[in-house]
Short mmCIF file of C-alpha atoms in Angstrom, two decimals:
data_model
loop_
_atom_site.label_atom_id
_atom_site.label_comp_id
_atom_site.label_asym_id
_atom_site.label_seq_id
_atom_site.Cartn_x
_atom_site.Cartn_y
_atom_site.Cartn_z
CA UNK L 1 125.19 -158.38 97.75
CA UNK L 2 122.31 -156.99 99.81
CA UNK L 3 122.36 -157.14 103.63
CA UNK L 4 119.48 -159.61 103.48
CA UNK L 5 121.35 -161.95 101.11
CA UNK L 6 124.52 -161.71 103.22
CA UNK L 7 122.63 -162.56 106.42
CA UNK L 8 120.99 -165.57 104.74
CA UNK L 9 124.29 -166.80 103.33
CA UNK L 10 126.07 -166.43 106.68
CA UNK L 11 123.40 -168.43 108.47
CA UNK L 12 123.36 -171.12 105.75
CA UNK L 13 127.14 -171.39 105.79
CA UNK L 14 127.14 -171.87 109.53
CA UNK L 15 124.38 -174.49 109.32
CA UNK L 16 126.32 -176.51 106.73
CA UNK L 17 129.53 -176.30 108.75
CA UNK L 18 127.77 -177.26 111.97
CA UNK L 19 126.46 -180.56 110.49
CA UNK L 20 129.98 -181.79 110.02
CA UNK L 21 129.03 -182.91 106.49
CA UNK L 22 132.24 -183.93 104.75
CA UNK L 23 130.56 -185.70 101.88
CA UNK L 24 130.61 -189.12 103.59
CA UNK L 25 127.29 -190.79 102.80
CA UNK L 26 127.50 -193.52 105.49
CA UNK L 27 124.50 -193.68 107.75
CA UNK L 28 124.33 -194.74 111.38
CA UNK L 29 121.59 -195.57 113.79
CA UNK L 30 123.48 -193.97 116.65
CA UNK L 31 121.84 -190.85 118.04
CA UNK L 32 123.35 -187.64 116.71
CA UNK L 33 124.95 -185.73 119.55
CA UNK L 34 124.51 -181.95 119.54
CA UNK L 35 127.65 -180.19 118.36
CA UNK L 36 129.95 -178.66 120.93
CA UNK L 37 130.57 -175.05 119.94
CA UNK L 38 133.28 -172.80 121.22
CA UNK L 39 132.60 -169.21 122.25
CA UNK L 40 133.62 -167.81 118.87
CA UNK L 41 131.13 -170.06 117.08
CA UNK L 42 128.39 -169.16 119.53
CA UNK L 43 129.07 -165.48 118.98
CA UNK L 44 128.99 -165.89 115.21
CA UNK L 45 125.73 -167.87 115.35
CA UNK L 46 124.10 -165.24 117.54
CA UNK L 47 125.12 -162.40 115.22
CA UNK L 48 124.07 -164.40 112.13
CA UNK L 49 120.62 -165.07 113.58
CA UNK L 50 120.17 -161.44 114.64
CA UNK L 51 121.24 -160.19 111.21
CA UNK L 52 118.94 -162.70 109.52
CA UNK L 53 115.95 -161.69 111.63
CA UNK L 54 116.65 -157.98 111.17
CA UNK L 55 117.02 -158.37 107.43
CA UNK L 56 113.60 -159.99 107.21
CA UNK L 57 111.76 -157.21 109.02
CA UNK L 58 109.78 -154.81 106.92
CA UNK L 59 111.05 -151.27 106.73
CA UNK L 60 107.90 -150.11 108.47
CA UNK L 61 108.61 -152.49 111.38
CA UNK L 62 112.11 -151.05 111.64
CA UNK L 63 110.71 -147.51 111.54
CA UNK L 64 108.25 -148.30 114.34
CA UNK L 65 111.10 -149.67 116.47
CA UNK L 66 113.16 -146.55 115.79
CA UNK L 67 110.24 -144.27 116.68
CA UNK L 68 109.68 -146.20 119.91
CA UNK L 69 113.28 -145.49 120.90
CA UNK L 70 112.94 -141.81 119.98
CA UNK L 71 109.86 -141.57 122.22
CA UNK L 72 112.06 -142.38 125.20
CA UNK L 73 114.18 -139.31 124.42
CA UNK L 74 111.43 -136.74 123.97
CA UNK L 75 111.63 -133.61 126.13
CA UNK L 76 110.48 -134.50 129.63
CA UNK L 77 111.51 -138.15 129.37
CA UNK L 78 114.29 -139.61 131.54
CA UNK L 79 116.57 -140.41 128.61
CA UNK L 80 116.38 -137.04 126.90
CA UNK L 81 119.98 -136.15 127.74
CA UNK L 82 121.38 -138.56 125.12
CA UNK L 83 121.55 -135.94 122.38
CA UNK L 84 124.06 -137.77 120.20
CA UNK L 85 121.86 -140.87 120.03
CA UNK L 86 118.79 -138.80 119.16
CA UNK L 87 120.68 -137.05 116.36
CA UNK L 88 121.88 -140.39 114.96
CA UNK L 89 118.38 -141.90 115.12
CA UNK L 90 116.87 -138.88 113.37
CA UNK L 91 119.54 -139.10 110.70
CA UNK L 92 118.65 -142.77 110.13
CA UNK L 93 114.94 -141.89 110.08
CA UNK L 94 115.61 -139.34 107.35
CA UNK L 95 117.39 -141.97 105.26
CA UNK L 96 114.57 -144.46 105.77
CA UNK L 97 111.94 -141.88 104.79
CA UNK L 98 113.54 -141.40 101.40
CA UNK L 99 111.38 -144.44 100.66
CA UNK L 100 107.94 -142.98 99.85
CA UNK L 101 106.01 -145.81 101.54
CA UNK L 102 108.03 -145.52 104.74
CA UNK L 103 107.56 -141.75 104.77
CA UNK L 104 103.78 -142.17 104.46
CA UNK L 105 103.84 -144.74 107.26
CA UNK L 106 105.68 -142.29 109.51
CA UNK L 107 102.73 -139.93 109.22
CA UNK L 108 100.16 -142.69 109.65
CA UNK L 109 101.67 -143.86 112.96
CA UNK L 110 101.64 -140.30 114.29
CA UNK L 111 105.34 -139.71 113.83
CA UNK L 112 105.00 -136.14 112.56
CA UNK L 113 103.04 -134.53 115.40
CA UNK L 114 104.13 -136.81 118.24
CA UNK L 115 107.83 -137.15 117.48
CA UNK L 116 109.45 -135.13 114.69
CA UNK L 117 107.70 -131.81 115.31
CA UNK L 118 108.53 -132.03 119.02
CA UNK L 119 112.22 -132.53 118.33
CA UNK L 120 112.02 -129.61 115.92
CA UNK L 121 111.43 -127.37 118.96
CA UNK L 122 114.20 -128.48 121.30
CA UNK L 123 117.21 -126.35 122.18
CA UNK L 124 119.90 -128.61 120.70
CA UNK L 125 120.70 -127.34 117.20
CA UNK L 126 121.82 -130.69 115.79
CA UNK L 127 118.56 -132.34 116.81
CA UNK L 128 116.52 -129.51 115.31
CA UNK L 129 118.47 -129.75 112.08
CA UNK L 130 118.05 -133.49 111.69
CA UNK L 131 114.36 -133.18 112.53
CA UNK L 132 113.95 -130.72 109.67
CA UNK L 133 115.88 -133.16 107.48
CA UNK L 134 113.32 -135.90 108.25
CA UNK L 135 110.53 -133.55 107.12
CA UNK L 136 112.37 -132.84 103.89
CA UNK L 137 112.99 -136.53 103.23
CA UNK L 138 109.30 -137.29 103.77
CA UNK L 139 108.09 -134.48 101.51
CA UNK L 140 110.52 -135.07 98.66
CA UNK L 141 108.57 -136.22 95.59
CA UNK L 142 105.80 -137.40 97.92
CA UNK L 143 102.41 -135.70 97.32
CA UNK L 144 100.77 -137.48 100.28
CA UNK L 145 103.33 -136.18 102.78
CA UNK L 146 103.38 -132.75 101.13
CA UNK L 147 99.63 -132.53 101.69
CA UNK L 148 99.80 -133.70 105.32
CA UNK L 149 102.69 -131.39 106.12
CA UNK L 150 100.84 -128.47 104.55
CA UNK L 151 97.78 -129.25 106.68
CA UNK L 152 99.95 -129.42 109.81
CA UNK L 153 101.00 -125.77 109.52
CA UNK L 154 104.65 -126.66 110.10
CA UNK L 155 105.86 -124.53 107.16
CA UNK L 156 105.70 -121.36 109.24
CA UNK L 157 108.10 -122.83 111.83
CA UNK L 158 110.45 -124.08 109.15
CA UNK L 159 110.60 -120.66 107.50
CA UNK L 160 111.53 -119.16 110.86
CA UNK L 161 114.28 -121.76 111.21
CA UNK L 162 115.86 -120.58 107.95
CA UNK L 163 117.07 -117.58 109.98
CA UNK L 164 118.64 -119.72 112.71
CA UNK L 165 122.08 -118.65 113.88
CA UNK L 166 123.28 -122.22 113.34
CA UNK L 167 123.78 -122.59 109.60
CA UNK L 168 123.26 -126.36 109.82
CA UNK L 169 119.72 -125.76 111.10
CA UNK L 170 119.06 -123.09 108.47
CA UNK L 171 120.27 -125.37 105.66
CA UNK L 172 118.07 -128.25 106.76
CA UNK L 173 115.09 -125.92 107.13
CA UNK L 174 115.55 -124.66 103.58
CA UNK L 175 115.79 -128.27 102.41
CA UNK L 176 112.52 -129.11 104.18
CA UNK L 177 110.66 -126.09 102.78
CA UNK L 178 112.04 -126.76 99.31
CA UNK L 179 110.77 -130.35 99.38
CA UNK L 180 107.36 -129.29 100.70
CA UNK L 181 106.71 -126.85 97.87
CA UNK L 182 108.45 -128.66 95.00
CA UNK L 183 106.02 -129.24 92.12
CA UNK L 184 103.18 -128.43 94.54
CA UNK L 185 101.12 -125.34 93.74
CA UNK L 186 99.05 -125.35 96.94
CA UNK L 187 102.14 -125.50 99.13
CA UNK L 188 103.81 -122.82 97.00
CA UNK L 189 100.80 -120.55 97.46
CA UNK L 190 101.07 -121.08 101.22
CA UNK L 191 104.78 -120.26 100.96
CA UNK L 192 103.88 -116.98 99.25
CA UNK L 193 101.18 -116.24 101.83
CA UNK L 194 103.71 -116.71 104.64
CA UNK L 195 106.11 -114.29 102.88
CA UNK L 196 108.51 -117.13 102.23
CA UNK L 197 110.38 -115.13 99.61
CA UNK L 198 111.38 -112.61 102.27
CA UNK L 199 112.91 -115.36 104.40
CA UNK L 200 114.82 -116.87 101.49
CA UNK L 201 116.00 -113.46 100.29
CA UNK L 202 117.62 -112.93 103.70
CA UNK L 203 119.41 -116.26 103.29
CA UNK L 204 120.80 -115.16 99.92
CA UNK L 205 122.16 -112.06 101.66
CA UNK L 206 124.14 -114.07 104.21
CA UNK L 207 127.84 -114.74 103.70
CA UNK L 208 127.59 -118.52 103.80
CA UNK L 209 128.18 -120.16 100.42
CA UNK L 210 126.08 -123.29 101.09
CA UNK L 211 123.19 -121.26 102.45
CA UNK L 212 123.33 -118.95 99.45
CA UNK L 213 123.47 -121.84 97.00
CA UNK L 214 120.46 -123.62 98.52
CA UNK L 215 118.48 -120.39 98.61
CA UNK L 216 119.26 -119.31 95.06
CA UNK L 217 118.54 -122.80 93.75
CA UNK L 218 115.17 -122.77 95.51
CA UNK L 219 114.24 -119.38 94.03
CA UNK L 220 115.33 -120.43 90.56
CA UNK L 221 113.38 -123.70 90.75
CA UNK L 222 110.23 -121.89 91.85
CA UNK L 223 110.46 -119.44 88.96
CA UNK L 224 111.00 -122.25 86.47
CA UNK L 225 107.93 -124.18 87.62
CA UNK L 226 105.54 -121.40 88.63
CA UNK L 227 105.80 -118.31 86.45
CA UNK L 228 103.76 -116.24 88.91
CA UNK L 229 106.82 -116.34 91.18
CA UNK L 230 108.94 -114.13 88.90
CA UNK L 231 107.57 -110.75 90.03
CA UNK L 232 107.76 -111.90 93.67
CA UNK L 233 111.44 -112.82 93.35
CA UNK L 234 112.41 -109.82 91.21
CA UNK L 235 112.58 -107.40 94.14
CA UNK L 236 115.41 -105.09 95.07
CA UNK L 237 116.64 -107.18 98.03
CA UNK L 238 116.98 -110.41 96.04
CA UNK L 239 118.60 -108.68 93.05
CA UNK L 240 121.02 -106.79 95.30
CA UNK L 241 122.00 -110.03 97.06
CA UNK L 242 122.54 -111.80 93.74
CA UNK L 243 124.73 -108.92 92.61
CA UNK L 244 126.73 -109.22 95.83
CA UNK L 245 127.35 -112.90 95.14
CA UNK L 246 128.55 -112.17 91.61
CA UNK L 247 130.68 -109.22 92.70
CA UNK L 248 132.55 -111.32 95.29
CA UNK L 249 135.73 -112.50 93.49
CA UNK L 250 136.43 -115.46 95.79
CA UNK L 251 132.97 -117.01 95.58
CA UNK L 252 132.84 -120.51 94.12
CA UNK L 253 132.20 -120.97 90.41
CA UNK L 254 129.10 -123.10 90.89
CA UNK L 255 127.60 -120.43 93.15
CA UNK L 256 128.38 -117.71 90.59
CA UNK L 257 126.83 -119.92 87.90
CA UNK L 258 123.62 -120.37 89.90
CA UNK L 259 123.36 -116.66 90.74
CA UNK L 260 123.92 -115.60 87.12
CA UNK L 261 121.29 -118.03 85.89
CA UNK L 262 118.65 -116.60 88.22
CA UNK L 263 119.69 -113.00 87.61
CA UNK L 264 119.42 -113.46 83.85
CA UNK L 265 115.99 -115.09 84.17
CA UNK L 266 114.78 -112.19 86.32
CA UNK L 267 116.28 -109.61 83.95
CA UNK L 268 114.53 -111.05 80.90
CA UNK L 269 111.15 -111.26 82.65
CA UNK L 270 111.33 -107.83 84.29
CA UNK L 271 113.45 -105.14 82.67
CA UNK L 272 113.29 -103.15 85.90
CA UNK L 273 115.78 -105.65 87.29
CA UNK L 274 118.44 -104.21 84.98
CA UNK L 275 117.93 -100.79 86.58
CA UNK L 276 118.41 -102.32 90.03
CA UNK L 277 121.65 -103.99 88.88
CA UNK L 278 123.02 -100.69 87.60
CA UNK L 279 122.01 -98.87 90.79
CA UNK L 280 123.37 -101.38 93.27
CA UNK L 281 126.47 -102.49 91.35
CA UNK L 282 127.73 -99.77 88.94
CA UNK L 283 130.83 -101.83 88.08
CA UNK L 284 128.85 -104.98 87.29
CA UNK L 285 129.77 -104.87 83.62
CA UNK L 286 133.47 -105.16 84.39
CA UNK L 287 132.87 -107.92 86.92
CA UNK L 288 130.79 -109.92 84.45
CA UNK L 289 133.63 -109.90 81.97
CA UNK L 290 136.04 -111.00 84.70
CA UNK L 291 133.68 -113.82 85.73
CA UNK L 292 133.36 -115.01 82.14
CA UNK L 293 137.15 -115.15 81.83
CA UNK L 294 137.65 -116.68 85.28
CA UNK L 295 135.00 -119.41 85.22
CA UNK L 296 133.95 -119.74 81.59
CA UNK L 297 136.16 -122.69 80.74
CA UNK L 298 134.80 -124.88 83.55
CA UNK L 299 131.27 -123.44 83.62
CA UNK L 300 130.37 -122.44 80.05
CA UNK L 301 127.02 -121.03 81.20
CA UNK L 302 128.87 -118.47 83.30
CA UNK L 303 130.40 -116.96 80.18
CA UNK L 304 127.15 -117.16 78.21
CA UNK L 305 124.99 -115.65 80.97
CA UNK L 306 127.59 -113.00 81.83
CA UNK L 307 127.70 -111.85 78.22
CA UNK L 308 123.92 -111.78 77.97
CA UNK L 309 123.47 -109.73 81.14
CA UNK L 310 126.26 -107.40 80.05
CA UNK L 311 124.40 -106.89 76.78
CA UNK L 312 121.23 -105.93 78.70
CA UNK L 313 123.20 -103.50 80.88
CA UNK L 314 124.84 -101.78 77.93
CA UNK L 315 121.54 -101.47 76.10
CA UNK L 316 119.90 -99.91 79.17
CA UNK L 317 122.78 -97.45 79.52
CA UNK L 318 122.43 -96.47 75.85
CA UNK L 319 118.71 -95.88 76.32
CA UNK L 320 119.44 -93.46 79.15
CA UNK L 321 121.93 -91.43 77.15
#
């Protein structure tokens, strides 16, 4: 049952109970005295009415109320010290903006420039992270917000945030950038212009599994959608970082799977990648066989991609002999 249906049912149930209707159809001309309610009934009625009224607000009305509260906590305002509340409100805003119409309304009421971008620049890491999350939620599968965010110039700041010392902030920044450029050629071109691949390559090189996974997935998605990205991704730094992921025995199987998928795609589009693999990881062939045996049963693509890359490595070694 939806929250709106529950609120309506609660109020209706109370109304029926309050009439004292027991099914007796006798009528009387005596005036009907107002019911005497105890404190528990009063409390229930109050909560039922509040829930009913809230459930009948539009999502945009709720967003406007939320934004009004956030305004009170902007830097320089008296209430700005309530960091936990701001983080919670931004988290709720992100969930609300998964609705495309609500996300568009956030921009139209000035929520990007006047609220979200300002919180993106505060010192508190949690607030910065959830602010980036709101941007990602707005941009996800939303061409209107992608366009407005591109025009705002915020991508440059988000790319810088991918290098934040707090991994939570970096993860949310990657999410925001990913949503801005997804299926959007103009935003992807801006990403290239801002040397976005360099920022993401540095994330792949970090020893955080979640950060690596998000970064590799972003690179792979870009290559799949925009073929002009292949030569930009197939550089020594990215390939070396992918090799490092694969060569790490304790890395998670899904991360190995993602790294192998991208490495194979790069290897088949640019044979120079195979040379980089051999130079940076001379024992890659052995490791690929180990990975196929270790993860192949759960992740069949790991075995398939490992064998394919191993085939390319052996063929390159034979050519050099």
